[in-house]
Amino acid sequence: MNKIGSKGLFSGIIVSLAMIASARAQSVVIPVETKDNALVLEVGNDRVLNMVYFGGRLGNKDEYKNIGGLNNFSGTIGSYNNAYTTAGTSNLVEPAIQVTHADGNKSLDLKYVNHTVTKISDDVSLLSINLKDPVYNFEVTLNYKTYYDENVTEQWSVIKNREKKSVVLNKYASANLCLQGSEYWLKHYHGDWAQEMKPEEERLSNGIKTIDSKLGTRADLFQPPTFMLSLGKSATEESGEVMYGNLEWSGNFRLDFEVDPSNHLRLIAGINNYASDYVLKAGGDLETPKFVYTLSDKGKGEATHNFHNWARKYKIADGEGPRLTLLNNWESTYFDFNEDKLASLLKDTKKLGVDLFLLDDGWFGNKYPRNGDHAGLGDWQENKAKLPHDIGYLVKEANMNGVKFGIWVEPEMVNPKSELYEKHPDWVVKQPQRPEIYMRNQLVLDLTNPAVQDFVFGVVDGLFTKNPDLAYIKWDCNSVIFNANSAYEKNQSNFYTDYVFGLYKVLDRLRSKYPKVPMMLCSGGGGRVDYGALHYFTEYWPSDDTDPLERIFIQWENSYFYPALTSSNHVTDWGKQPIKFRVDVAMMGKLGFDIVVGKLKPNELAFCQAAVNTYKQFSEAIWHGDQYHLQDPRENDIASVIYVDQAKSSAIMFNYLVNWRVGTESNAPIRLKGLDPEKKYRVEEVNVMPGSRSTIKPSTYSGKFLMTVGVNPDVKSWRPSVLIAVKELK
Ligand code: GLA
């Protein structure tokens, strides 16, 4: 039996895991536990590491050794449940890793060497399992970082080339799981610009179902690396076993789901190996992105809370902090503004009562002024005609008006009509012998090149250095990568992967210098929403589609995985709904406005001002509370959701008519969730238009009543959105 190592990767208390002698001789059993779950790994007689279980935690650790023997994980061609399936030796199923060694040989075998557990805090532990090829000097460490209370695990591998020359990684996944269920129902997403996060749920059958992206930058424009997987029947909000997963990677990804002949599910998640054979130098390590997942046996609601709690506490930039409400000028001015116009927008920001004014695209470029989307991108100097006094002057003006100032950038991109392109044609991703292909008239800068990394860092750092009071960044990314080719990379097949590493290097530098500043992850909509990117950003832009009816659906699906404080929702002029409906929908996340305040009628302005105040009153529940999906817009005429603060003393319920057929209205009460049954709550409608009266009589109920009988929001075609405040009576 191998000795268990005692050296961890991180400082902290290092404990050796108990090796639990199995009934089957010579096996090492490694349970990876969280509060409610356990993932069990087992080393077989052949010293291959297998995964034998992912399910409820057992009270007695000794019993995990009995699980493996109860399953049949193999068939005529070998076993299906390797914890990191190799290629070219005994495995004939889809591999997690595939290598071409320095001598050209394409076989890999990984044997268990040892493992360590590092306790990072009371809540967080890191299990690292070292594997080695018996023939080649090639090693892999599998890492499982567990967040005990949140029931969340992050899994990734570190691939180590200890051969004398470079090896080529033909595939290098982050995680390879083996799951068990009577059936497997996969809910995944697809879409396009302005139609993000369209769900589809299907029962998986034998064969491989792949969700992937080859788009390069805004990689999840049409499929995000996010899914939920029911083990057994399709889970409901409160019942069923369901796993949520997300690859923390803002580039090409690949998720393979394979029901194998033994009816287990093989799940392989990682960077997409499409056009991405990775050349790893002798002595080099490749750390793959983290694959994060949670498991709930009480349906989707619990899995949502697990992800939200974990993300706020550990992943999202300033996840437990506050957020800024704002007025953005994109849809009110587009590229057409000057200092006078901005001065009046600053006044409007104050009038509305929001915290910050956000200056969007169009403020830069002189030789090629940014007066449209065809020129100027890359030339980050204030346009002298529009802004003779520079950004610093605007920041000061904003502060004098009692509001903060934020700014839009898209530093990874360039218009061919720009000084940057003229000066540095070799910084641009393109095929040297082919015509350039544009998306929104622009090209992508080559972030594999350290000089480009410095430039991109410098764009944002320069803004902050010159304007220390700058309070917010909207970071856009409007093009995918066509013609993937780098003038810098020696190995073109490293490009897609190194691009994202380059982006993260820049963001790491920015975050270590500016840890708290709010930054919105834009990407022309939800083209880059994943937990890899959200580590650096405080919020994201779910879609350019701000029609509130559409937003109910887009925000709904995102909200299973991402907490509300990350969802930037702006009130705009999209859609046919009245201002109240638009504001109500935007209040379900991080509230912003992008309208011409001067065009609001007096009662509309008064409504918006009051709504900003109401939002502030309930922001604790919306930002840091628990979200409960009460009625799914895809299954009901009325969509309904509630946010309850951690103290269970304040909650806000949002209700919308989503089916506009004649006669659809709320005919029955909707049961609330998450309250304290023993407490008494005052229930009343809020966000009522000035001049109209609520049809709901303010009343007092017990939490028990509200969760057992419910509240009828009285949604009707003439009251299509209704917000109900629930406040503890003390
Ligand atoms: C993208 C964003 C918009 C806006 C424009 C500016 O489309 O999604 O919100 O910032 O760019 O060009």
PDB file of C-alpha atoms in Angstrom, residues 130-290:
ATOM      1  CA  ASN A 130      -1.047  12.656  -6.837  1.00  0.00           C
ATOM      2  CA  LEU A 131      -1.003  10.307  -9.812  1.00  0.00           C
ATOM      3  CA  LYS A 132       1.962   9.247 -11.915  1.00  0.00           C
ATOM      4  CA  ASP A 133       2.630   7.350 -15.104  1.00  0.00           C
ATOM      5  CA  PRO A 134       4.793   4.282 -14.250  1.00  0.00           C
ATOM      6  CA  VAL A 135       6.643   4.561 -17.576  1.00  0.00           C
ATOM      7  CA  TYR A 136       6.897   8.281 -18.319  1.00  0.00           C
ATOM      8  CA  ASN A 137       7.874  11.168 -16.050  1.00  0.00           C
ATOM      9  CA  PHE A 138       4.424  12.556 -16.287  1.00  0.00           C
ATOM     10  CA  GLU A 139       2.300  13.427 -13.247  1.00  0.00           C
ATOM     11  CA  VAL A 140      -1.138  14.729 -12.488  1.00  0.00           C
ATOM     12  CA  THR A 141      -2.527  16.112  -9.234  1.00  0.00           C
ATOM     13  CA  LEU A 142      -6.279  15.975  -8.864  1.00  0.00           C
ATOM     14  CA  ASN A 143      -7.626  18.668  -6.548  1.00  0.00           C
ATOM     15  CA  TYR A 144     -10.955  18.701  -4.728  1.00  0.00           C
ATOM     16  CA  LYS A 145     -11.621  21.880  -2.773  1.00  0.00           C
ATOM     17  CA  THR A 146     -14.654  21.488  -0.565  1.00  0.00           C
ATOM     18  CA  TYR A 147     -16.810  24.178   1.019  1.00  0.00           C
ATOM     19  CA  TYR A 148     -18.379  22.129   3.781  1.00  0.00           C
ATOM     20  CA  ASP A 149     -21.298  24.281   4.895  1.00  0.00           C
ATOM     21  CA  GLU A 150     -22.224  25.303   1.368  1.00  0.00           C
ATOM     22  CA  ASN A 151     -22.097  21.735  -0.011  1.00  0.00           C
ATOM     23  CA  VAL A 152     -19.965  22.933  -2.890  1.00  0.00           C
ATOM     24  CA  THR A 153     -16.868  21.359  -4.431  1.00  0.00           C
ATOM     25  CA  GLU A 154     -14.394  22.834  -6.887  1.00  0.00           C
ATOM     26  CA  GLN A 155     -12.394  20.295  -8.818  1.00  0.00           C
ATOM     27  CA  TRP A 156      -9.394  20.742 -11.097  1.00  0.00           C
ATOM     28  CA  SER A 157      -6.170  19.095 -12.136  1.00  0.00           C
ATOM     29  CA  VAL A 158      -2.561  20.170 -12.314  1.00  0.00           C
ATOM     30  CA  ILE A 159      -0.712  18.438 -15.138  1.00  0.00           C
ATOM     31  CA  LYS A 160       3.061  18.215 -14.709  1.00  0.00           C
ATOM     32  CA  ASN A 161       5.489  17.504 -17.495  1.00  0.00           C
ATOM     33  CA  ARG A 162       8.658  16.104 -15.917  1.00  0.00           C
ATOM     34  CA  GLU A 163       9.930  14.672 -19.212  1.00  0.00           C
ATOM     35  CA  LYS A 164      13.037  16.021 -20.887  1.00  0.00           C
ATOM     36  CA  LYS A 165      11.200  17.800 -23.703  1.00  0.00           C
ATOM     37  CA  SER A 166       7.812  19.316 -24.427  1.00  0.00           C
ATOM     38  CA  VAL A 167       4.755  17.109 -24.429  1.00  0.00           C
ATOM     39  CA  VAL A 168       1.475  17.835 -26.179  1.00  0.00           C
ATOM     40  CA  LEU A 169      -1.754  17.671 -24.180  1.00  0.00           C
ATOM     41  CA  ASN A 170      -4.407  16.602 -26.649  1.00  0.00           C
ATOM     42  CA  LYS A 171      -7.060  16.780 -23.955  1.00  0.00           C
ATOM     43  CA  TYR A 172      -6.830  18.164 -20.418  1.00  0.00           C
ATOM     44  CA  ALA A 173     -10.123  18.166 -18.576  1.00  0.00           C
ATOM     45  CA  SER A 174     -10.679  19.601 -15.120  1.00  0.00           C
ATOM     46  CA  ALA A 175     -12.949  16.903 -13.783  1.00  0.00           C
ATOM     47  CA  ASN A 176     -14.147  13.424 -14.610  1.00  0.00           C
ATOM     48  CA  LEU A 177     -17.077  12.267 -12.496  1.00  0.00           C
ATOM     49  CA  CYS A 178     -19.057   9.055 -12.383  1.00  0.00           C
ATOM     50  CA  LEU A 179     -22.640   9.546 -11.175  1.00  0.00           C
ATOM     51  CA  GLN A 180     -25.466   7.237 -10.383  1.00  0.00           C
ATOM     52  CA  GLY A 181     -29.181   7.672 -11.020  1.00  0.00           C
ATOM     53  CA  SER A 182     -32.040   5.651 -12.442  1.00  0.00           C
ATOM     54  CA  GLU A 183     -32.400   8.303 -15.165  1.00  0.00           C
ATOM     55  CA  TYR A 184     -30.449  11.435 -16.056  1.00  0.00           C
ATOM     56  CA  TRP A 185     -32.221  14.660 -16.986  1.00  0.00           C
ATOM     57  CA  LEU A 186     -29.945  17.392 -18.237  1.00  0.00           C
ATOM     58  CA  LYS A 187     -31.084  21.003 -18.307  1.00  0.00           C
ATOM     59  CA  HIS A 188     -28.766  23.111 -20.397  1.00  0.00           C
ATOM     60  CA  TYR A 189     -28.915  26.447 -22.156  1.00  0.00           C
ATOM     61  CA  HIS A 190     -28.490  27.965 -25.575  1.00  0.00           C
ATOM     62  CA  GLY A 191     -29.313  31.237 -27.280  1.00  0.00           C
ATOM     63  CA  ASP A 192     -27.876  34.096 -29.239  1.00  0.00           C
ATOM     64  CA  TRP A 193     -27.420  37.821 -28.854  1.00  0.00           C
ATOM     65  CA  ALA A 194     -30.479  39.233 -27.011  1.00  0.00           C
ATOM     66  CA  GLN A 195     -31.860  35.708 -26.544  1.00  0.00           C
ATOM     67  CA  GLU A 196     -29.543  34.324 -23.914  1.00  0.00           C
ATOM     68  CA  MET A 197     -30.260  31.473 -21.483  1.00  0.00           C
ATOM     69  CA  LYS A 198     -32.977  29.560 -23.297  1.00  0.00           C
ATOM     70  CA  PRO A 199     -33.367  26.335 -21.356  1.00  0.00           C
ATOM     71  CA  GLU A 200     -33.852  22.866 -22.702  1.00  0.00           C
ATOM     72  CA  GLU A 201     -34.226  19.755 -20.579  1.00  0.00           C
ATOM     73  CA  GLU A 202     -33.799  16.271 -21.937  1.00  0.00           C
ATOM     74  CA  ARG A 203     -33.427  12.730 -20.763  1.00  0.00           C
ATOM     75  CA  LEU A 204     -29.940  11.488 -21.548  1.00  0.00           C
ATOM     76  CA  SER A 205     -29.602   8.195 -23.348  1.00  0.00           C
ATOM     77  CA  ASN A 206     -26.555   6.114 -24.227  1.00  0.00           C
ATOM     78  CA  GLY A 207     -23.916   7.966 -26.161  1.00  0.00           C
ATOM     79  CA  ILE A 208     -22.275  11.307 -25.452  1.00  0.00           C
ATOM     80  CA  LYS A 209     -24.137  14.596 -25.177  1.00  0.00           C
ATOM     81  CA  THR A 210     -21.688  17.468 -25.552  1.00  0.00           C
ATOM     82  CA  ILE A 211     -22.266  21.090 -24.589  1.00  0.00           C
ATOM     83  CA  ASP A 212     -19.386  23.184 -25.825  1.00  0.00           C
ATOM     84  CA  SER A 213     -18.150  26.452 -27.222  1.00  0.00           C
ATOM     85  CA  LYS A 214     -15.591  27.314 -29.853  1.00  0.00           C
ATOM     86  CA  LEU A 215     -16.236  31.068 -29.859  1.00  0.00           C
ATOM     87  CA  GLY A 216     -13.024  32.077 -28.075  1.00  0.00           C
ATOM     88  CA  THR A 217     -13.796  35.260 -26.120  1.00  0.00           C
ATOM     89  CA  ARG A 218     -17.485  35.725 -25.348  1.00  0.00           C
ATOM     90  CA  ALA A 219     -17.601  31.957 -25.419  1.00  0.00           C
ATOM     91  CA  ASP A 220     -21.048  31.373 -24.028  1.00  0.00           C
ATOM     92  CA  LEU A 221     -22.889  33.669 -26.406  1.00  0.00           C
ATOM     93  CA  PHE A 222     -24.773  30.646 -27.622  1.00  0.00           C
ATOM     94  CA  GLN A 223     -24.128  28.030 -24.934  1.00  0.00           C
ATOM     95  CA  PRO A 224     -22.903  28.781 -21.387  1.00  0.00           C
ATOM     96  CA  PRO A 225     -20.808  26.304 -19.347  1.00  0.00           C
ATOM     97  CA  THR A 226     -23.682  25.991 -16.891  1.00  0.00           C
ATOM     98  CA  PHE A 227     -26.145  23.160 -16.350  1.00  0.00           C
ATOM     99  CA  MET A 228     -28.319  21.279 -13.920  1.00  0.00           C
ATOM    100  CA  LEU A 229     -28.503  17.521 -13.935  1.00  0.00           C
ATOM    101  CA  SER A 230     -31.213  15.518 -12.209  1.00  0.00           C
ATOM    102  CA  LEU A 231     -30.209  12.057 -11.021  1.00  0.00           C
ATOM    103  CA  GLY A 232     -33.513  10.225 -11.311  1.00  0.00           C
ATOM    104  CA  LYS A 233     -36.679  12.084 -12.258  1.00  0.00           C
ATOM    105  CA  SER A 234     -36.415  15.709 -13.294  1.00  0.00           C
ATOM    106  CA  ALA A 235     -36.072  17.692 -10.057  1.00  0.00           C
ATOM    107  CA  THR A 236     -38.639  20.235  -8.928  1.00  0.00           C
ATOM    108  CA  GLU A 237     -37.977  23.212  -6.671  1.00  0.00           C
ATOM    109  CA  GLU A 238     -38.332  21.111  -3.543  1.00  0.00           C
ATOM    110  CA  SER A 239     -37.818  17.528  -4.546  1.00  0.00           C
ATOM    111  CA  GLY A 240     -35.407  15.339  -6.408  1.00  0.00           C
ATOM    112  CA  GLU A 241     -31.670  14.820  -6.534  1.00  0.00           C
ATOM    113  CA  VAL A 242     -30.031  17.473  -8.654  1.00  0.00           C
ATOM    114  CA  MET A 243     -26.493  18.604  -9.372  1.00  0.00           C
ATOM    115  CA  TYR A 244     -25.609  22.114 -10.581  1.00  0.00           C
ATOM    116  CA  GLY A 245     -22.330  22.607 -12.427  1.00  0.00           C
ATOM    117  CA  ASN A 246     -20.328  25.426 -13.962  1.00  0.00           C
ATOM    118  CA  LEU A 247     -16.897  25.470 -15.541  1.00  0.00           C
ATOM    119  CA  GLU A 248     -14.984  28.466 -14.197  1.00  0.00           C
ATOM    120  CA  TRP A 249     -13.567  29.368 -17.564  1.00  0.00           C
ATOM    121  CA  SER A 250     -14.245  32.302 -19.865  1.00  0.00           C
ATOM    122  CA  GLY A 251     -13.119  30.614 -23.066  1.00  0.00           C
ATOM    123  CA  ASN A 252     -13.833  27.512 -25.097  1.00  0.00           C
ATOM    124  CA  PHE A 253     -15.222  24.779 -22.888  1.00  0.00           C
ATOM    125  CA  ARG A 254     -16.515  21.271 -23.281  1.00  0.00           C
ATOM    126  CA  LEU A 255     -18.912  19.329 -21.091  1.00  0.00           C
ATOM    127  CA  ASP A 256     -19.452  15.685 -22.003  1.00  0.00           C
ATOM    128  CA  PHE A 257     -22.286  13.660 -20.502  1.00  0.00           C
ATOM    129  CA  GLU A 258     -22.159   9.962 -21.299  1.00  0.00           C
ATOM    130  CA  VAL A 259     -24.583   7.340 -20.081  1.00  0.00           C
ATOM    131  CA  ASP A 260     -22.399   4.261 -20.110  1.00  0.00           C
ATOM    132  CA  PRO A 261     -23.512   0.651 -20.612  1.00  0.00           C
ATOM    133  CA  SER A 262     -23.710   0.133 -16.818  1.00  0.00           C
ATOM    134  CA  ASN A 263     -26.180   3.068 -16.693  1.00  0.00           C
ATOM    135  CA  HIS A 264     -23.795   5.290 -14.768  1.00  0.00           C
ATOM    136  CA  LEU A 265     -23.186   8.787 -16.037  1.00  0.00           C
ATOM    137  CA  ARG A 266     -19.685   9.783 -17.014  1.00  0.00           C
ATOM    138  CA  LEU A 267     -19.276  13.569 -16.804  1.00  0.00           C
ATOM    139  CA  ILE A 268     -16.137  15.176 -18.174  1.00  0.00           C
ATOM    140  CA  ALA A 269     -15.762  18.942 -17.828  1.00  0.00           C
ATOM    141  CA  GLY A 270     -12.933  21.161 -18.966  1.00  0.00           C
ATOM    142  CA  ILE A 271     -11.324  23.400 -21.534  1.00  0.00           C
ATOM    143  CA  ASN A 272     -12.427  22.494 -25.049  1.00  0.00           C
ATOM    144  CA  ASN A 273      -9.628  20.596 -26.762  1.00  0.00           C
ATOM    145  CA  TYR A 274     -10.962  21.747 -30.142  1.00  0.00           C
ATOM    146  CA  ALA A 275      -7.964  23.179 -32.067  1.00  0.00           C
ATOM    147  CA  SER A 276      -6.194  23.345 -28.724  1.00  0.00           C
ATOM    148  CA  ASP A 277      -3.509  20.690 -28.434  1.00  0.00           C
ATOM    149  CA  TYR A 278      -1.508  22.294 -25.661  1.00  0.00           C
ATOM    150  CA  VAL A 279       2.269  22.240 -25.874  1.00  0.00           C
ATOM    151  CA  LEU A 280       3.589  21.973 -22.316  1.00  0.00           C
ATOM    152  CA  LYS A 281       7.301  22.617 -21.909  1.00  0.00           C
ATOM    153  CA  ALA A 282       9.618  20.292 -20.004  1.00  0.00           C
ATOM    154  CA  GLY A 283       9.284  21.061 -16.303  1.00  0.00           C
ATOM    155  CA  GLY A 284       6.034  22.970 -16.904  1.00  0.00           C
ATOM    156  CA  ASP A 285       2.718  22.659 -15.055  1.00  0.00           C
ATOM    157  CA  LEU A 286      -0.709  23.317 -16.481  1.00  0.00           C
ATOM    158  CA  GLU A 287      -3.392  24.134 -13.956  1.00  0.00           C
ATOM    159  CA  THR A 288      -6.807  23.516 -15.467  1.00  0.00           C
ATOM    160  CA  PRO A 289      -9.797  25.723 -14.594  1.00  0.00           C
ATOM    161  CA  LYS A 290     -12.012  24.776 -11.699  1.00  0.00           C
TER     162      LYS A 290
END
